[in-house]
PDB file of C-alpha atoms in Angstrom:
ATOM      1  CA  MET A   1      65.716   3.132  27.800  1.00 50.00           C
ATOM      2  CA  PRO A   2      62.345   1.400  27.318  1.00 57.00           C
ATOM      3  CA  ALA A   3      61.515   0.150  23.857  1.00 58.00           C
ATOM      4  CA  ALA A   4      58.906   2.024  21.841  1.00 61.00           C
ATOM      5  CA  PRO A   5      55.515   0.281  21.802  1.00 70.00           C
ATOM      6  CA  ASP A   6      54.604  -1.656  18.697  1.00 80.00           C
ATOM      7  CA  LYS A   7      52.479   0.017  16.069  1.00 85.00           C
ATOM      8  CA  ILE A   8      48.802  -0.941  16.104  1.00 89.00           C
ATOM      9  CA  TYR A   9      47.783   0.938  12.965  1.00 93.00           C
ATOM     10  CA  GLY A  10      50.808   1.352  10.697  1.00 91.00           C
ATOM     11  CA  ALA A  11      51.982   0.669   7.172  1.00 94.00           C
ATOM     12  CA  GLY A  12      50.791  -2.773   6.052  1.00 94.00           C
ATOM     13  CA  THR A  13      47.804  -2.921   8.419  1.00 96.00           C
ATOM     14  CA  ALA A  14      44.578  -4.239   6.855  1.00 97.00           C
ATOM     15  CA  VAL A  15      41.121  -4.152   8.452  1.00 97.00           C
ATOM     16  CA  VAL A  16      37.853  -5.868   7.555  1.00 98.00           C
ATOM     17  CA  ARG A  17      34.694  -4.533   9.210  1.00 98.00           C
ATOM     18  CA  ILE A  18      31.037  -5.583   9.158  1.00 98.00           C
ATOM     19  CA  GLY A  19      28.055  -4.041  10.911  1.00 97.00           C
ATOM     20  CA  GLY A  20      24.714  -2.294  10.830  1.00 97.00           C
ATOM     21  CA  SER A  21      23.874   0.908   8.956  1.00 96.00           C
ATOM     22  CA  TYR A  22      21.180   3.461   9.739  1.00 96.00           C
ATOM     23  CA  ILE A  23      20.404   5.205   6.433  1.00 94.00           C
ATOM     24  CA  ASP A  24      18.716   8.612   6.629  1.00 92.00           C
ATOM     25  CA  PRO A  25      17.968   9.902   3.099  1.00 90.00           C
ATOM     26  CA  MET A  26      17.072  13.424   2.060  1.00 85.00           C
ATOM     27  CA  SER A  27      13.511  14.603   1.481  1.00 79.00           C
ATOM     28  CA  ASP A  28      13.184  16.348  -1.894  1.00 78.00           C
ATOM     29  CA  ARG A  29      10.427  18.210  -3.715  1.00 77.00           C
ATOM     30  CA  ILE A  30      10.644  17.362  -7.393  1.00 77.00           C
ATOM     31  CA  THR A  31       8.771  18.040 -10.620  1.00 75.00           C
ATOM     32  CA  LEU A  32       7.687  14.962 -12.569  1.00 75.00           C
ATOM     33  CA  ALA A  33       7.110  15.684 -16.253  1.00 76.00           C
ATOM     34  CA  ASN A  34       5.247  13.366 -18.604  1.00 74.00           C
ATOM     35  CA  GLY A  35       7.585  12.296 -21.398  1.00 70.00           C
ATOM     36  CA  PHE A  36       4.819  10.508 -23.295  1.00 60.00           C
ATOM     37  CA  THR A  37       4.370  12.368 -26.598  1.00 51.00           C
ATOM     38  CA  ASP A  38       1.557  10.472 -28.292  1.00 53.00           C
ATOM     39  CA  LEU A  39      -1.301  11.793 -26.175  1.00 49.00           C
ATOM     40  CA  ALA A  40      -3.572  11.993 -29.208  1.00 50.00           C
ATOM     41  CA  ASN A  41      -3.684   8.183 -29.338  1.00 52.00           C
ATOM     42  CA  SER A  42      -3.772   7.685 -25.574  1.00 50.00           C
ATOM     43  CA  THR A  43      -6.740   6.116 -23.819  1.00 48.00           C
ATOM     44  CA  VAL A  44      -6.267   8.666 -21.012  1.00 47.00           C
ATOM     45  CA  ASP A  45      -7.599  12.217 -21.171  1.00 47.00           C
ATOM     46  CA  PRO A  46      -4.625  14.442 -22.225  1.00 44.00           C
ATOM     47  CA  ILE A  47      -5.528  16.967 -19.508  1.00 40.00           C
ATOM     48  CA  TYR A  48      -3.755  14.675 -17.033  1.00 45.00           C
ATOM     49  CA  GLY A  49      -0.639  14.202 -19.151  1.00 52.00           C
ATOM     50  CA  ASP A  50       1.435  17.283 -18.260  1.00 67.00           C
ATOM     51  CA  ALA A  51       3.473  17.471 -15.024  1.00 68.00           C
ATOM     52  CA  PHE A  52       3.008  17.599 -11.281  1.00 70.00           C
ATOM     53  CA  ARG A  53       4.963  18.264  -8.098  1.00 71.00           C
ATOM     54  CA  ALA A  54       5.802  15.368  -5.815  1.00 74.00           C
ATOM     55  CA  THR A  55       7.600  14.722  -2.544  1.00 76.00           C
ATOM     56  CA  VAL A  56      10.215  11.996  -2.328  1.00 79.00           C
ATOM     57  CA  ASN A  57      10.513  11.450   1.406  1.00 78.00           C
ATOM     58  CA  PRO A  58      11.825   7.936   2.089  1.00 81.00           C
ATOM     59  CA  LYS A  59      11.692   6.826   5.688  1.00 81.00           C
ATOM     60  CA  SER A  60      14.994   6.169   7.432  1.00 85.00           C
ATOM     61  CA  GLU A  61      15.815   2.472   7.454  1.00 89.00           C
ATOM     62  CA  TRP A  62      18.369   0.020   8.822  1.00 92.00           C
ATOM     63  CA  GLY A  63      20.697  -1.947   6.576  1.00 93.00           C
ATOM     64  CA  TRP A  64      24.140  -3.513   6.738  1.00 96.00           C
ATOM     65  CA  ASN A  65      27.659  -2.730   5.555  1.00 97.00           C
ATOM     66  CA  ILE A  66      31.010  -4.340   4.911  1.00 98.00           C
ATOM     67  CA  THR A  67      34.309  -2.459   4.489  1.00 98.00           C
ATOM     68  CA  GLY A  68      37.921  -3.275   3.799  1.00 97.00           C
ATOM     69  CA  MET A  69      40.825  -0.912   4.546  1.00 98.00           C
ATOM     70  CA  TRP A  70      44.564  -1.154   3.862  1.00 97.00           C
ATOM     71  CA  MET A  71      47.287   1.267   4.993  1.00 97.00           C
ATOM     72  CA  PRO A  72      50.113   1.599   2.438  1.00 97.00           C
ATOM     73  CA  ILE A  73      51.941   4.048   4.740  1.00 96.00           C
ATOM     74  CA  ASP A  74      51.498   5.279   8.295  1.00 95.00           C
ATOM     75  CA  HIS A  75      48.469   7.551   8.845  1.00 96.00           C
ATOM     76  CA  TRP A  76      46.882   6.866   5.430  1.00 97.00           C
ATOM     77  CA  GLY A  77      44.383   4.166   4.454  1.00 97.00           C
ATOM     78  CA  LEU A  78      42.606   3.097   1.266  1.00 98.00           C
ATOM     79  CA  GLU A  79      39.058   1.890   1.911  1.00 98.00           C
ATOM     80  CA  LEU A  80      36.374   0.112  -0.109  1.00 98.00           C
ATOM     81  CA  SER A  81      32.857  -0.158   1.311  1.00 98.00           C
ATOM     82  CA  TYR A  82      29.477  -1.597   0.384  1.00 97.00           C
ATOM     83  CA  THR A  83      26.216  -0.621   2.109  1.00 96.00           C
ATOM     84  CA  ARG A  84      22.834  -2.151   1.436  1.00 93.00           C
ATOM     85  CA  GLY A  85      19.667  -0.651   2.866  1.00 87.00           C
ATOM     86  CA  SER A  86      16.190  -1.954   3.543  1.00 81.00           C
ATOM     87  CA  GLU A  87      13.158  -0.923   1.552  1.00 74.00           C
ATOM     88  CA  HIS A  88      12.338   2.785   1.327  1.00 74.00           C
ATOM     89  CA  ARG A  89       8.754   3.752   0.625  1.00 64.00           C
ATOM     90  CA  GLY A  90       9.527   6.471  -1.833  1.00 58.00           C
ATOM     91  CA  LEU A  91       7.450   8.769  -3.986  1.00 56.00           C
ATOM     92  CA  ARG A  92       4.300  10.619  -2.909  1.00 57.00           C
ATOM     93  CA  HIS A  93       2.378  13.075  -5.082  1.00 51.00           C
ATOM     94  CA  GLY A  94       2.340  16.758  -4.147  1.00 48.00           C
ATOM     95  CA  HIS A  95      -0.747  18.980  -4.324  1.00 43.00           C
ATOM     96  CA  ARG A  96      -2.410  16.977  -7.044  1.00 44.00           C
ATOM     97  CA  GLU A  97      -5.263  14.680  -6.046  1.00 44.00           C
ATOM     98  CA  ARG A  98      -5.436  12.776  -9.313  1.00 50.00           C
ATOM     99  CA  ILE A  99      -2.972  11.256 -11.790  1.00 55.00           C
ATOM    100  CA  ALA A 100      -4.799  10.382 -14.982  1.00 55.00           C
ATOM    101  CA  PRO A 101      -8.197   9.098 -13.800  1.00 56.00           C
ATOM    102  CA  PHE A 102      -6.928   7.901 -10.405  1.00 58.00           C
ATOM    103  CA  ASP A 103      -7.428   9.350  -6.955  1.00 56.00           C
ATOM    104  CA  VAL A 104      -3.919   9.390  -5.466  1.00 55.00           C
ATOM    105  CA  SER A 105      -4.547  11.416  -2.319  1.00 55.00           C
ATOM    106  CA  GLY A 106      -1.997  10.215   0.269  1.00 57.00           C
ATOM    107  CA  VAL A 107      -0.856   7.281  -1.904  1.00 63.00           C
ATOM    108  CA  ARG A 108       2.809   6.361  -2.263  1.00 71.00           C
ATOM    109  CA  ILE A 109       3.700   5.610  -5.866  1.00 75.00           C
ATOM    110  CA  GLY A 110       6.800   3.456  -5.424  1.00 78.00           C
ATOM    111  CA  ARG A 111       9.356   1.702  -3.206  1.00 80.00           C
ATOM    112  CA  PHE A 112      13.043   0.911  -3.631  1.00 85.00           C
ATOM    113  CA  GLU A 113      16.142  -0.419  -1.859  1.00 86.00           C
ATOM    114  CA  PRO A 114      19.499   1.421  -2.031  1.00 89.00           C
ATOM    115  CA  GLU A 115      22.941  -0.067  -2.654  1.00 93.00           C
ATOM    116  CA  ILE A 116      25.965   2.190  -2.148  1.00 96.00           C
ATOM    117  CA  SER A 117      29.556   1.308  -3.043  1.00 97.00           C
ATOM    118  CA  ALA A 118      32.348   3.743  -2.166  1.00 98.00           C
ATOM    119  CA  ALA A 119      36.114   4.141  -2.407  1.00 98.00           C
ATOM    120  CA  THR A 120      37.772   6.586   0.004  1.00 98.00           C
ATOM    121  CA  VAL A 121      41.185   7.775   1.141  1.00 98.00           C
ATOM    122  CA  ASN A 122      41.311   8.002   4.950  1.00 98.00           C
ATOM    123  CA  TRP A 123      43.649  10.010   7.165  1.00 98.00           C
ATOM    124  CA  TYR A 124      44.422   8.689  10.653  1.00 97.00           C
ATOM    125  CA  PRO A 125      45.936  11.612  12.622  1.00 97.00           C
ATOM    126  CA  LEU A 126      46.969   9.839  15.842  1.00 96.00           C
ATOM    127  CA  ASP A 127      50.187   7.978  16.487  1.00 94.00           C
ATOM    128  CA  PRO A 128      50.184   4.433  15.019  1.00 94.00           C
ATOM    129  CA  THR A 129      50.721   3.023  18.533  1.00 93.00           C
ATOM    130  CA  CYS A 130      47.322   4.297  19.807  1.00 94.00           C
ATOM    131  CA  GLN A 131      44.490   1.847  20.372  1.00 94.00           C
ATOM    132  CA  PHE A 132      41.947   4.553  19.490  1.00 96.00           C
ATOM    133  CA  GLN A 133      42.204   5.548  15.826  1.00 97.00           C
ATOM    134  CA  PRO A 134      39.854   8.302  14.579  1.00 97.00           C
ATOM    135  CA  TYR A 135      39.852   9.085  10.858  1.00 98.00           C
ATOM    136  CA  ILE A 136      38.363  11.288   8.174  1.00 98.00           C
ATOM    137  CA  GLY A 137      38.009  10.264   4.551  1.00 98.00           C
ATOM    138  CA  VAL A 138      36.951  11.531   1.138  1.00 98.00           C
ATOM    139  CA  GLY A 139      36.236   9.657  -2.079  1.00 98.00           C
ATOM    140  CA  ILE A 140      33.686   8.650  -4.684  1.00 98.00           C
ATOM    141  CA  ASN A 141      30.524   6.554  -4.565  1.00 98.00           C
ATOM    142  CA  TYR A 142      28.329   4.591  -6.952  1.00 97.00           C
ATOM    143  CA  SER A 143      24.687   4.395  -5.839  1.00 95.00           C
ATOM    144  CA  ASP A 144      22.197   1.973  -7.350  1.00 92.00           C
ATOM    145  CA  TYR A 145      18.628   1.065  -6.452  1.00 88.00           C
ATOM    146  CA  ARG A 146      17.081  -2.399  -6.525  1.00 84.00           C
ATOM    147  CA  LYS A 147      13.702  -4.037  -5.872  1.00 80.00           C
ATOM    148  CA  GLN A 148      11.864  -1.105  -7.412  1.00 81.00           C
ATOM    149  CA  ARG A 149       8.141  -1.625  -6.881  1.00 81.00           C
ATOM    150  CA  PHE A 150       5.225   0.317  -8.352  1.00 80.00           C
ATOM    151  CA  THR A 151       2.543   0.714  -5.659  1.00 77.00           C
ATOM    152  CA  LEU A 152       0.104   3.281  -7.089  1.00 74.00           C
ATOM    153  CA  PHE A 153      -2.498   0.631  -7.886  1.00 76.00           C
ATOM    154  CA  ASN A 154      -2.244  -1.152  -4.520  1.00 74.00           C
ATOM    155  CA  HIS A 155      -4.788   0.919  -2.583  1.00 70.00           C
ATOM    156  CA  LEU A 156      -7.264   2.267  -5.121  1.00 71.00           C
ATOM    157  CA  SER A 157     -10.950   2.824  -4.552  1.00 71.00           C
ATOM    158  CA  PRO A 158     -13.293   0.210  -6.061  1.00 75.00           C
ATOM    159  CA  GLU A 159     -14.201   2.690  -8.821  1.00 75.00           C
ATOM    160  CA  ASP A 160     -10.568   3.281  -9.755  1.00 74.00           C
ATOM    161  CA  GLN A 161      -9.779  -0.433  -9.531  1.00 75.00           C
ATOM    162  CA  ALA A 162     -12.546  -1.048 -12.063  1.00 80.00           C
ATOM    163  CA  ILE A 163     -10.769   1.341 -14.472  1.00 74.00           C
ATOM    164  CA  VAL A 164      -7.488  -0.518 -13.961  1.00 76.00           C
ATOM    165  CA  ASP A 165      -9.150  -3.837 -14.750  1.00 77.00           C
ATOM    166  CA  GLU A 166     -11.108  -2.486 -17.745  1.00 75.00           C
ATOM    167  CA  LEU A 167      -8.071  -0.928 -19.432  1.00 75.00           C
ATOM    168  CA  GLY A 168      -5.635  -3.663 -18.409  1.00 77.00           C
ATOM    169  CA  LEU A 169      -3.373  -1.132 -16.727  1.00 80.00           C
ATOM    170  CA  ASP A 170       0.023  -1.907 -15.257  1.00 79.00           C
ATOM    171  CA  GLY A 171       2.886   0.272 -14.027  1.00 80.00           C
ATOM    172  CA  ARG A 172       6.596   0.322 -13.416  1.00 83.00           C
ATOM    173  CA  PHE A 173       8.527   2.423 -10.903  1.00 84.00           C
ATOM    174  CA  ASN A 174      12.079   3.395 -11.871  1.00 86.00           C
ATOM    175  CA  VAL A 175      15.038   4.813  -9.960  1.00 88.00           C
ATOM    176  CA  GLY A 176      18.307   5.297 -11.839  1.00 87.00           C
ATOM    177  CA  TYR A 177      21.892   5.149 -10.617  1.00 91.00           C
ATOM    178  CA  SER A 178      24.454   7.837  -9.849  1.00 94.00           C
ATOM    179  CA  TRP A 179      28.109   8.648  -9.326  1.00 96.00           C
ATOM    180  CA  GLY A 180      29.053  11.251  -6.740  1.00 96.00           C
ATOM    181  CA  HIS A 181      31.431  12.222  -3.966  1.00 97.00           C
ATOM    182  CA  THR A 182      31.397  10.937  -0.414  1.00 97.00           C
ATOM    183  CA  TRP A 183      33.072  11.866   2.842  1.00 97.00           C
ATOM    184  CA  GLN A 184      33.149  10.295   6.267  1.00 98.00           C
ATOM    185  CA  ILE A 185      34.325  10.645   9.830  1.00 98.00           C
ATOM    186  CA  GLY A 186      34.784   7.640  12.070  1.00 98.00           C
ATOM    187  CA  ALA A 187      36.897   5.821  14.616  1.00 98.00           C
ATOM    188  CA  ASP A 188      38.255   2.351  15.324  1.00 97.00           C
ATOM    189  CA  TRP A 189      38.887   1.159  18.868  1.00 97.00           C
ATOM    190  CA  VAL A 190      41.170  -1.873  19.181  1.00 95.00           C
ATOM    191  CA  PHE A 191      40.266  -4.016  22.215  1.00 94.00           C
ATOM    192  CA  GLY A 192      43.876  -4.382  23.384  1.00 88.00           C
ATOM    193  CA  ARG A 193      47.452  -3.927  22.287  1.00 86.00           C
ATOM    194  CA  ASP A 194      47.735  -7.629  21.499  1.00 88.00           C
ATOM    195  CA  SER A 195      44.201  -7.953  20.102  1.00 92.00           C
ATOM    196  CA  ASN A 196      43.223  -8.108  16.453  1.00 95.00           C
ATOM    197  CA  TRP A 197      39.565  -7.266  17.172  1.00 97.00           C
ATOM    198  CA  LEU A 198      38.072  -3.789  17.169  1.00 97.00           C
ATOM    199  CA  VAL A 199      34.817  -1.855  17.169  1.00 98.00           C
ATOM    200  CA  ASN A 200      33.989   0.858  14.652  1.00 98.00           C
ATOM    201  CA  ALA A 201      31.592   3.774  14.388  1.00 98.00           C
ATOM    202  CA  ALA A 202      31.310   6.137  11.414  1.00 98.00           C
ATOM    203  CA  ALA A 203      29.103   8.834   9.900  1.00 98.00           C
ATOM    204  CA  ILE A 204      29.091   8.996   6.090  1.00 98.00           C
ATOM    205  CA  TYR A 205      27.608  11.516   3.658  1.00 97.00           C
ATOM    206  CA  THR A 206      26.802  10.287   0.142  1.00 96.00           C
ATOM    207  CA  ASP A 207      26.156  12.623  -2.780  1.00 95.00           C
ATOM    208  CA  SER A 208      23.601  10.932  -5.046  1.00 93.00           C
ATOM    209  CA  GLU A 209      21.441  12.665  -7.668  1.00 92.00           C
ATOM    210  CA  THR A 210      19.479  10.374  -9.940  1.00 89.00           C
ATOM    211  CA  GLU A 211      16.356  10.165 -12.091  1.00 87.00           C
ATOM    212  CA  ILE A 212      13.164   8.842 -10.567  1.00 85.00           C
ATOM    213  CA  GLY A 213       9.813   8.197 -12.195  1.00 82.00           C
ATOM    214  CA  PHE A 214       7.143   5.754 -13.270  1.00 82.00           C
ATOM    215  CA  ASN A 215       5.209   4.713 -16.349  1.00 80.00           C
ATOM    216  CA  VAL A 216       1.773   3.239 -16.916  1.00 80.00           C
ATOM    217  CA  THR A 217       0.809   0.894 -19.749  1.00 79.00           C
ATOM    218  CA  ALA A 218      -2.619  -0.188 -21.006  1.00 79.00           C
ATOM    219  CA  ASP A 219      -3.746  -3.423 -22.631  1.00 76.00           C
ATOM    220  CA  PRO A 220      -7.552  -3.194 -22.898  1.00 70.00           C
ATOM    221  CA  ASP A 221      -7.975  -5.863 -25.601  1.00 70.00           C
ATOM    222  CA  GLY A 222      -5.119  -8.214 -24.731  1.00 67.00           C
ATOM    223  CA  THR A 223      -3.087  -7.443 -27.870  1.00 68.00           C
ATOM    224  CA  GLY A 224      -0.089  -5.882 -26.126  1.00 66.00           C
ATOM    225  CA  ASP A 225       0.885  -3.093 -23.768  1.00 68.00           C
ATOM    226  CA  THR A 226       0.655   0.533 -24.897  1.00 74.00           C
ATOM    227  CA  ARG A 227       2.460   3.143 -22.816  1.00 71.00           C
ATOM    228  CA  ILE A 228       0.088   5.958 -21.829  1.00 73.00           C
ATOM    229  CA  LEU A 229       1.983   7.823 -19.084  1.00 76.00           C
ATOM    230  CA  ASP A 230       5.723   8.212 -18.533  1.00 80.00           C
ATOM    231  CA  TYR A 231       6.666  10.579 -15.700  1.00 81.00           C
ATOM    232  CA  SER A 232      10.250  11.298 -14.604  1.00 82.00           C
ATOM    233  CA  GLY A 233      12.269  13.921 -12.746  1.00 84.00           C
ATOM    234  CA  ASP A 234      15.580  14.533 -10.969  1.00 87.00           C
ATOM    235  CA  TYR A 235      15.870  13.480  -7.328  1.00 86.00           C
ATOM    236  CA  ARG A 236      18.571  14.064  -4.713  1.00 89.00           C
ATOM    237  CA  TYR A 237      18.824  10.991  -2.487  1.00 90.00           C
ATOM    238  CA  ASP A 238      21.899  12.307  -0.551  1.00 92.00           C
ATOM    239  CA  PRO A 239      21.708  10.087   2.561  1.00 93.00           C
ATOM    240  CA  TRP A 240      23.565  10.292   5.839  1.00 95.00           C
ATOM    241  CA  THR A 241      24.590   6.812   6.908  1.00 96.00           C
ATOM    242  CA  PHE A 242      25.578   5.940  10.476  1.00 97.00           C
ATOM    243  CA  ASN A 243      27.568   2.723  10.831  1.00 97.00           C
ATOM    244  CA  ILE A 244      28.393   0.684  13.901  1.00 97.00           C
ATOM    245  CA  GLY A 245      30.125  -2.661  13.771  1.00 97.00           C
ATOM    246  CA  VAL A 246      33.065  -4.899  14.575  1.00 98.00           C
ATOM    247  CA  GLY A 247      36.295  -5.503  12.711  1.00 97.00           C
ATOM    248  CA  TYR A 248      39.389  -7.668  12.497  1.00 97.00           C
ATOM    249  CA  LYS A 249      42.853  -6.330  11.688  1.00 96.00           C
ATOM    250  CA  PHE A 250      45.920  -8.122  10.329  1.00 94.00           C
ATOM    251  CA  ASN A 251      49.131  -7.309   8.495  1.00 92.00           C
ATOM    252  CA  LEU A 252      49.755  -7.732   4.793  1.00 85.00           C
TER     253      LEU A 252
END
């Protein structure tokens, strides 16, 4: 009677993967409300200090990922992953042509880069002796956003630029962080029964709702910044991420 083939993906198997990520975030229509309450002392006409609709429609970008997985028992794996994306050009105003005294027609207000960390439990349905190992997983994610850049003042008309210079205006673009659920479907293909190398492909959904906004400060006389606008609203980032990469497996 022939001996049973050795397990390829069984209890004690650990895998480290690295590869590229194509991040496709959600487009969302949001309401940005001005939280600045001292409009009476503002240097900007209060008529512009209410709220407006905006579109957050970041372009899909490439990034990279690294994951580690360990199987405590056959068919089940515990996975930690980190994905870092390239710069998204983020927030564009809606039907409003002006914010405060500025013409913002077609202007993007900010940019940001995403960082997503996740912990999932994966189920591998096929026999541990198979070289092809598809899986599905569910878990939690922590999403953060770095390199936040305010770009409203980058492409102003000469008239609006003169206002910026006269009032000593500056701005800051802000994207918060979030906790949410995540789920994925993917597959590992081991190159051979005696090989430790594999290729991986996966599709991952990340639930991420955070606060997004910007503020503008003025310093017309050089004595210190005074906040004159402070817009914020809730945004659903909710990206689909498509990973492809290589991995190395070993036993613990």
